[in-house]
Tab-separated table of C-alpha atoms in Angstrom:
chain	number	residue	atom	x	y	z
A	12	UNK	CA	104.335	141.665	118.469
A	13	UNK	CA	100.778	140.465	116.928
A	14	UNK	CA	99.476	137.775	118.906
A	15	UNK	CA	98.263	135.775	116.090
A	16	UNK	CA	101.117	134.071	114.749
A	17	UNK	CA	99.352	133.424	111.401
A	18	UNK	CA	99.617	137.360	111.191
A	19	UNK	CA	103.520	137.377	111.715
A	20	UNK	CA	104.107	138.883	108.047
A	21	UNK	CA	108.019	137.266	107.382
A	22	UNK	CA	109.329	133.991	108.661
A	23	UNK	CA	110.395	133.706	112.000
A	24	UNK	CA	114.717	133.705	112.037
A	25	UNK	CA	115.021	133.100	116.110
A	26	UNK	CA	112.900	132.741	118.788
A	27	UNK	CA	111.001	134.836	120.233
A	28	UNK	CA	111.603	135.013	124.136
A	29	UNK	CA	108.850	134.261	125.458
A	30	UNK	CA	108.160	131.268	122.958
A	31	UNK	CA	111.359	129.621	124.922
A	32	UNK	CA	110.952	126.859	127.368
A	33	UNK	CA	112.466	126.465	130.689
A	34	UNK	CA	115.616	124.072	130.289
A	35	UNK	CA	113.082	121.272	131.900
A	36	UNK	CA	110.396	121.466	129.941
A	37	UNK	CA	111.695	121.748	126.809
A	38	UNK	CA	111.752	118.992	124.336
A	39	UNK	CA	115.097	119.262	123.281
A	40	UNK	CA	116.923	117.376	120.212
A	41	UNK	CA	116.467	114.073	121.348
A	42	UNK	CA	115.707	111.706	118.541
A	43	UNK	CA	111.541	110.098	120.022
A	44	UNK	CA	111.041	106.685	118.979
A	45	UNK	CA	108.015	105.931	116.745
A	46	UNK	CA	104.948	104.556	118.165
A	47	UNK	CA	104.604	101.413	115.730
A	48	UNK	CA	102.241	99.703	117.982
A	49	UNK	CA	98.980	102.341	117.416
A	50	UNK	CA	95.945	99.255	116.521
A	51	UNK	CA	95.211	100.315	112.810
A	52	UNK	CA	91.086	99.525	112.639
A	53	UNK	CA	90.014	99.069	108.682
A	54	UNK	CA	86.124	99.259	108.773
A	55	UNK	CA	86.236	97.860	105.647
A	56	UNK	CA	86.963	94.422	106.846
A	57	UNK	CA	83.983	94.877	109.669
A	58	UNK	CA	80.789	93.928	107.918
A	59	UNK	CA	79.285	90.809	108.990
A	60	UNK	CA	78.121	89.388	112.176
A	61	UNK	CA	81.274	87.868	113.496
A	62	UNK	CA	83.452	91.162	112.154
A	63	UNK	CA	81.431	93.523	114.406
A	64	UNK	CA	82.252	90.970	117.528
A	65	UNK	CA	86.181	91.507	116.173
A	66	UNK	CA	85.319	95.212	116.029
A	67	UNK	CA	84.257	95.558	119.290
A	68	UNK	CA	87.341	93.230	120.308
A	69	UNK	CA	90.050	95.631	118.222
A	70	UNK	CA	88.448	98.991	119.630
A	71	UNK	CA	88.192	97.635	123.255
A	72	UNK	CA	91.549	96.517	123.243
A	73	UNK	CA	93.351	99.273	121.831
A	74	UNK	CA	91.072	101.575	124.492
A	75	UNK	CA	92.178	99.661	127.508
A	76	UNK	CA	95.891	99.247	126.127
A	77	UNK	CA	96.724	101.981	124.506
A	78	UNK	CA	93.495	104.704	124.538
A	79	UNK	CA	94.263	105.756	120.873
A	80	UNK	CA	93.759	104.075	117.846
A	81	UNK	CA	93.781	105.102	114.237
A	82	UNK	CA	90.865	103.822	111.484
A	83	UNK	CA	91.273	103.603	107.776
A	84	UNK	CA	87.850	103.171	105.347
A	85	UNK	CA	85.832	105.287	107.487
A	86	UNK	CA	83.342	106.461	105.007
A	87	UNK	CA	84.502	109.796	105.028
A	88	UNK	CA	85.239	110.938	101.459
A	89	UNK	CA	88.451	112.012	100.962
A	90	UNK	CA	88.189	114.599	99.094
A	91	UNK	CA	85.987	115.623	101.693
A	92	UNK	CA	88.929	115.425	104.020
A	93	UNK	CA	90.937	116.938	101.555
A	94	UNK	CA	88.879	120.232	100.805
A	95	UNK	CA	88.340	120.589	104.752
A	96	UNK	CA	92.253	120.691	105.153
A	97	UNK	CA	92.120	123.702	102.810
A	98	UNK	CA	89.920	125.948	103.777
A	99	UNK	CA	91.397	125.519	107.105
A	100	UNK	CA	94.759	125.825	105.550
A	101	UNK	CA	93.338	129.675	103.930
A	102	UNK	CA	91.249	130.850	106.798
A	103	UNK	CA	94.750	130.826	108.469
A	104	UNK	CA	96.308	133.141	105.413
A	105	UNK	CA	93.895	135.321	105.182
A	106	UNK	CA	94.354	138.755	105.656
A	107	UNK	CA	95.017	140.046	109.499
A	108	UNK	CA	91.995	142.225	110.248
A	109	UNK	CA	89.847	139.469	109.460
A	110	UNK	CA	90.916	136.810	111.377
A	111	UNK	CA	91.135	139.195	114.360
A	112	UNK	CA	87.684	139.656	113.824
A	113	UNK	CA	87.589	136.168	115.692
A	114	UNK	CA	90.050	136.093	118.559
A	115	UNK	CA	88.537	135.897	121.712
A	116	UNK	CA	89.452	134.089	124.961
A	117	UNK	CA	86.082	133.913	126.011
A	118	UNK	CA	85.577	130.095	126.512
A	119	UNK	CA	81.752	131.125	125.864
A	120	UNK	CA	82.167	132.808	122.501
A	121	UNK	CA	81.277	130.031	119.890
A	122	UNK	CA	83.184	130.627	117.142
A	123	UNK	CA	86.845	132.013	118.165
A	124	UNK	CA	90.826	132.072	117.481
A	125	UNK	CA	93.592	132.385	119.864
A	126	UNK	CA	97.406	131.844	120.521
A	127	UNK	CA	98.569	129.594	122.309
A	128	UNK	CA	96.383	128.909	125.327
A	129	UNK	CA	93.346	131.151	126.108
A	130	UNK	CA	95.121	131.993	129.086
A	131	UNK	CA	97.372	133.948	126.711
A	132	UNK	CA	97.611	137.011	128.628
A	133	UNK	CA	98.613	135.301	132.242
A	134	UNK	CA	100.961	132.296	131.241
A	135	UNK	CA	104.573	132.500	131.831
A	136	UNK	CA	105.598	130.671	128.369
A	137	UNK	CA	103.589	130.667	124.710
A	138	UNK	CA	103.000	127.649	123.284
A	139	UNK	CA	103.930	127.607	118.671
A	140	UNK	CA	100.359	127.304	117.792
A	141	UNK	CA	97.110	129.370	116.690
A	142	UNK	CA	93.961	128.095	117.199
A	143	UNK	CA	90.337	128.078	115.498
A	144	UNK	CA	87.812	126.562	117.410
A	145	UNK	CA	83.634	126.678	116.724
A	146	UNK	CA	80.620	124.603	117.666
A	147	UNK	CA	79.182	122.648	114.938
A	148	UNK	CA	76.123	120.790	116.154
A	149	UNK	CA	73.324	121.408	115.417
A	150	UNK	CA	74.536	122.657	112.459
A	151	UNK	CA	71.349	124.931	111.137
A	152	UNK	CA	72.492	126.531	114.755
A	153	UNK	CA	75.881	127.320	114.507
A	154	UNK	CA	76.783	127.847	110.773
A	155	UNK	CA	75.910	131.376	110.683
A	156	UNK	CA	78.712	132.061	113.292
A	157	UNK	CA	81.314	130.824	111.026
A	158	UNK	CA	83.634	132.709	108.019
A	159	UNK	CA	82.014	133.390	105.357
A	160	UNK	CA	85.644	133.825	103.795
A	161	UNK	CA	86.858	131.564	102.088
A	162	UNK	CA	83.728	131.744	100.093
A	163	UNK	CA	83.627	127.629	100.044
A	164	UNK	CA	84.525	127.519	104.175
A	165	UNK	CA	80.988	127.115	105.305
A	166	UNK	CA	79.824	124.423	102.414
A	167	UNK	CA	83.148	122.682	103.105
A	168	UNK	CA	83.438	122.577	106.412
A	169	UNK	CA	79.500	121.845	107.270
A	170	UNK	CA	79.197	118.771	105.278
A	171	UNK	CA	82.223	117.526	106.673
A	172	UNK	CA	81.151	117.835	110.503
A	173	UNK	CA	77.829	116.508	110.080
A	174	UNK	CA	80.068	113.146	108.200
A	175	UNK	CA	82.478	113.239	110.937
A	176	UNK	CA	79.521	113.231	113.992
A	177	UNK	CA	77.837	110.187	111.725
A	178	UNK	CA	81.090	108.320	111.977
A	179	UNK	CA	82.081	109.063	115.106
A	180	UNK	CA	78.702	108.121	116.854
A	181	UNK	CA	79.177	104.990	115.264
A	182	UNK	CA	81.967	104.085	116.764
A	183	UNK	CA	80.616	105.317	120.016
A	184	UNK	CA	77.642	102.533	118.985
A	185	UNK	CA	80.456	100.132	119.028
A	186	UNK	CA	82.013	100.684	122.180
A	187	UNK	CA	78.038	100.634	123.824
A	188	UNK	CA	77.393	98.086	122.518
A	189	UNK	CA	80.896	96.362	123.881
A	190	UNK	CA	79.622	97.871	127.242
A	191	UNK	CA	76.455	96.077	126.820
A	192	UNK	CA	74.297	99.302	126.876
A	193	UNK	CA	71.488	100.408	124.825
A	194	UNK	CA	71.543	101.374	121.671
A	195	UNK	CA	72.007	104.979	121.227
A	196	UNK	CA	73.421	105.044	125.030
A	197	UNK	CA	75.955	107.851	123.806
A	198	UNK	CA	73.240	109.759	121.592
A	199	UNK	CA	71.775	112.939	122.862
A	200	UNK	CA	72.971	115.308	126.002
A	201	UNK	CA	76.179	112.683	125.807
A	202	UNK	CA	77.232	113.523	122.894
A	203	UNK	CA	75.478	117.166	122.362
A	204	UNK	CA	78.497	119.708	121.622
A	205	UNK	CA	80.970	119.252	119.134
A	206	UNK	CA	83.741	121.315	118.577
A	207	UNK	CA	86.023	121.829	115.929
A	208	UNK	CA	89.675	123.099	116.675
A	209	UNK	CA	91.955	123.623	113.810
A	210	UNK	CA	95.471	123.920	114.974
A	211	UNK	CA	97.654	125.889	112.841
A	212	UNK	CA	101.871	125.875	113.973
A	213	UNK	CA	103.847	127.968	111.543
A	214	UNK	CA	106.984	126.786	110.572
A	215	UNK	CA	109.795	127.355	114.089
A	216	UNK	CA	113.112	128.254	113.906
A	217	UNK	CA	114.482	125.952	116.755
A	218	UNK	CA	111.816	122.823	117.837
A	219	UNK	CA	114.246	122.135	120.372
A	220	UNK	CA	112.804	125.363	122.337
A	221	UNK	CA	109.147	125.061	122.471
A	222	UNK	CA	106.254	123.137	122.090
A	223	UNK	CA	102.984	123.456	119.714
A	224	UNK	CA	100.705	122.276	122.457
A	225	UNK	CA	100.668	121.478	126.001
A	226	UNK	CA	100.979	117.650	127.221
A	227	UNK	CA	97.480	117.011	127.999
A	228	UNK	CA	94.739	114.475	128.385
A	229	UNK	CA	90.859	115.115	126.569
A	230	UNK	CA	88.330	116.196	129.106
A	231	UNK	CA	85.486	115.101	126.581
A	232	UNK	CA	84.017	112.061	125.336
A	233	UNK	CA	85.602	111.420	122.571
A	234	UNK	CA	87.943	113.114	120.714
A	235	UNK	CA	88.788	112.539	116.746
A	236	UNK	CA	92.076	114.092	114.506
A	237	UNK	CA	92.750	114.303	110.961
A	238	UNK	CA	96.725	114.924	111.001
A	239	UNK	CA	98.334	116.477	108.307
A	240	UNK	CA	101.767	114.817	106.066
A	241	UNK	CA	103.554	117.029	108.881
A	242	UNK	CA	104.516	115.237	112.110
A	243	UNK	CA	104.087	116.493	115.338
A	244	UNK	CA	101.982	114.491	117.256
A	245	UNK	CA	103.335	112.492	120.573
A	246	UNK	CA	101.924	110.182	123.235
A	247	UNK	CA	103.458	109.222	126.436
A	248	UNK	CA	103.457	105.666	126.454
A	249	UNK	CA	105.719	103.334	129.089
A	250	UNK	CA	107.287	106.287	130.333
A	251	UNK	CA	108.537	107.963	126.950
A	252	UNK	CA	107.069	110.490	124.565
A	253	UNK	CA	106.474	108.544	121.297
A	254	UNK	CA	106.043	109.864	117.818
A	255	UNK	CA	102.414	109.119	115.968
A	256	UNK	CA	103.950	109.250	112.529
A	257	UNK	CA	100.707	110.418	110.291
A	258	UNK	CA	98.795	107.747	107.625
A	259	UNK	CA	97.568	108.893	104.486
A	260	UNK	CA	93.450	110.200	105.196
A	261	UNK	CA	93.311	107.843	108.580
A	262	UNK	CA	91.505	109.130	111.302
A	263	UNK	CA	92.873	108.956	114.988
A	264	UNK	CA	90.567	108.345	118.332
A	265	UNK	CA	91.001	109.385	121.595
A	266	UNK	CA	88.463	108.118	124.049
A	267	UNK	CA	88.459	111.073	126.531
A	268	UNK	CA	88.218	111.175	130.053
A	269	UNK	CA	84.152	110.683	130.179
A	270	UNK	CA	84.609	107.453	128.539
A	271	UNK	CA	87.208	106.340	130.967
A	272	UNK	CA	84.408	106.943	133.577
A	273	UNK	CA	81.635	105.416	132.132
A	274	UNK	CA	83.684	102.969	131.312
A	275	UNK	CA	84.535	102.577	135.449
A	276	UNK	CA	88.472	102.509	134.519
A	277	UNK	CA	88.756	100.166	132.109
A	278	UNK	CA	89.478	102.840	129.071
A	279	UNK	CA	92.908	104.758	129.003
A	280	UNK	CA	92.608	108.068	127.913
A	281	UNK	CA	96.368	109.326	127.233
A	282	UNK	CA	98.292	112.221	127.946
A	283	UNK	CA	99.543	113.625	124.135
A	284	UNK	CA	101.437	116.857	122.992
A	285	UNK	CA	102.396	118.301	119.973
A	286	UNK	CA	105.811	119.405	118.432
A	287	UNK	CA	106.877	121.765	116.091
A	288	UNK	CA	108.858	121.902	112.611
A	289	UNK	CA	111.377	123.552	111.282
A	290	UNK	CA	110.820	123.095	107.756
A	291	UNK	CA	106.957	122.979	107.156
A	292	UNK	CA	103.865	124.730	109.065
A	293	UNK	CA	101.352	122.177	110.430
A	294	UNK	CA	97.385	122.090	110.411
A	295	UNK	CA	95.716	119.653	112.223
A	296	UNK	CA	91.658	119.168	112.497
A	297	UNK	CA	90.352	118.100	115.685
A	298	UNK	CA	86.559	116.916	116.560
A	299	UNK	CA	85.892	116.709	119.830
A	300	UNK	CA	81.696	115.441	121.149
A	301	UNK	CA	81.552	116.693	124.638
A	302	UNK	CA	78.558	115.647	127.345
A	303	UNK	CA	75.861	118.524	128.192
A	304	UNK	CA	76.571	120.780	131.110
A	305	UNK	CA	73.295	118.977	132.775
A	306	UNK	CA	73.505	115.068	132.553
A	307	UNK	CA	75.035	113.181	135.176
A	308	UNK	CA	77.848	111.126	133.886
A	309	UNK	CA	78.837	108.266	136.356
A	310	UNK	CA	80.070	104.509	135.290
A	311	UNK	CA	77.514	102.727	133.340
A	312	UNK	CA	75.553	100.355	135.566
A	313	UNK	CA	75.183	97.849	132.979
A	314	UNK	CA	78.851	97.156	132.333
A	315	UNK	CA	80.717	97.469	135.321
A	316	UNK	CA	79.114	94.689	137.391
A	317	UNK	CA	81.271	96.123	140.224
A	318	UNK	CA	81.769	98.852	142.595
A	319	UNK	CA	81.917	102.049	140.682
A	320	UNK	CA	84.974	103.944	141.230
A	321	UNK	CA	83.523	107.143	140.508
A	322	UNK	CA	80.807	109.455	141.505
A	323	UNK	CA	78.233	110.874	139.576
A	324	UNK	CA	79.378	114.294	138.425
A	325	UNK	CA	77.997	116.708	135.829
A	326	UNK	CA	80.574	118.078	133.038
A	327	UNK	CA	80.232	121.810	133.853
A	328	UNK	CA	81.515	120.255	137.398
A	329	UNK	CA	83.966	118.017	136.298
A	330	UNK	CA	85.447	120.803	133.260
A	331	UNK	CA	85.737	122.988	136.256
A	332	UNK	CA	87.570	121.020	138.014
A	333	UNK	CA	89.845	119.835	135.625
A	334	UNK	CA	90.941	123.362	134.573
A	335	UNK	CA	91.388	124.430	138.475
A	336	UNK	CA	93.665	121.035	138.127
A	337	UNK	CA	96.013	122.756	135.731
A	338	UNK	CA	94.291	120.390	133.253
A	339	UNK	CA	95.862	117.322	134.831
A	340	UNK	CA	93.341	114.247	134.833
A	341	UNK	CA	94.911	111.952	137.367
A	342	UNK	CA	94.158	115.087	139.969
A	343	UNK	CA	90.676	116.031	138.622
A	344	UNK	CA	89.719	112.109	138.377
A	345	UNK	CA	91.157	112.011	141.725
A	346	UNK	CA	88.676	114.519	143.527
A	347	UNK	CA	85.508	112.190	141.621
A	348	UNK	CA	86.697	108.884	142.855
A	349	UNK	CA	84.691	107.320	145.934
């Protein structure tokens, strides 16, 4: 069978075997409750002097509470949104040989797509979902690496990361500045690689089976989605997987696990996973900043005006670590704590 599943040529009738979950890991037909509760941020009310202090109030809370939040008037075009969907959308239709042009499991290749996991060839159980990941920063560095089919995918998709790093460095601004750090604290080797990952899950013949990602945590900084009209995204939250039903062009943050550092503990960085459909396929665009290999990330000294909980680490050590973990945080934190 072609490991790309945006290569499978006719739509899948039944499952393939080894796309079938053991009985206690899969997610069954249980009816998930909706996660109403997700703080909606609207920039466009957050102007003035006294709206950047509620700012900093809305994204610190929902960070500590509920480490995800969703913003609306971002300042990212729409139709810039809209475009980026769908050249991501026809990269994923285009024809065989050329995507496999891409696939690699080599973490170190920049510009790749895989199935599943990129420990494809070793794990037990696939997971519904292609992926499409490549740097983007800086961009005069990267762009070459990318399709040049479709024709518009490089145009598209470069103006769009360079608006997505501008927005999300400002809300990194905001939470430094609610840490009482210097300005541009998360500029630089904190913020140096960004990644784009474009998931792609076609439609499934029975979501009860499978999943389209792995529950997880972010390893990174900060971590920033642009869902599609299809639903698929859960958190854990009080003990139960929760449904993040999708808004119209809002944008969803993550602080990863580096921010719950710096941040000494105070930030929540939540473990999420992603279901399938039956009826529709599902693209999702992730952005994820992610810390140098080099600097030494630690809690910041200004804000925590207590015993840090953490040791200094670098991310090559701590990314390490987390994958030897089985990519579960509360271990890898675990080994960093003093």
């Amino acid at each position: 069978m072609e490991i790309l599943m945006s290569n499978w040529s006719e739509v899948v009738q039944s499952m393939p075997e080894k796309y079938i979950f053991p009985l206690n890991k899969r997610p069954g037909n249980h009816v998930f409750p909706v996660f109403k509760n997700i703080p909606l941020i609207d920039l466009e009310e957050t102007n003035g002097h006294h709206d950047r202090t509620k700012l900093i109030q809305q994204i610190f809370s929902a960070s500590q509470e509920f480490g995800i939040f969703q913003v609306i008037n971002h300042g990212i075009p729409t139709s810039l949104m809209d475009d980026t969907m769908s050249v991501s959308k026809e990269f994923f239709a285009m024809p065989a040989e050329y995507k496999t042009s891409f696939y690699s499991t080599d973490i170190a290749r920049k510009c790749r797509i895989y199935s599943s996991t990129m420990n494809y060839d070793n794990e037990e159980v696939h997971y519904w979902r292609d992926n499409f990941t490549h740097h983007c920063h800086p961009l005069e560095d990267q762009i070459h690496l990318w399709p040049d089919n479709p024709t518009r995918y490089r145009e598209v998709v470069g103006e769009y990361s360079v608006e997505v790093r501008r927005f999300m460095l400002r809300i990194l601004e905001v939470i430094s500045e609610g840490l009482g750090l210097k300005p541009g604290y998360f500029d630089g080797e904190l913020s140096k690689t960004q990644l784009l990952s474009v998931n792609h899950h076609i439609r499934c013949p029975n979501p009860s089976l499978t999943l389209g990602m792995p529950e997880h945590s972010d390893p990174n900084l900060i971590s920033l989605l642009q869902q599609s009209s299809v639903p698929g995204l859960q958190v854990f939250h009080h003990g139960q997987w929760m449904d993040v039903d999708p808004i119209p062009h809002a944008l969803i943050l993550i602080p990863g696990l580096q921010l719950k550092v710096i941040s000494n503990g105070k930030f929540s960085s939540p473990i999420h996973r992603v279901m399938t459909h039956s009826e529709e396929a599902r693209t999702t665009i992730g952005t994820f900043l992610i810390p140098s290999q080099e600097i030494c990330i630690e809690p910041a000294k200004e804000y925590s005006g207590e015993d840090p909980l953490y040791r200094g680490f670098t991310y090559k050590e701590f990314f390490s670590t987390f994958t030897q973990s089985n990519c579960d945080a509360d271990t890898a934190l675990q080994y960093f704590k003093k």
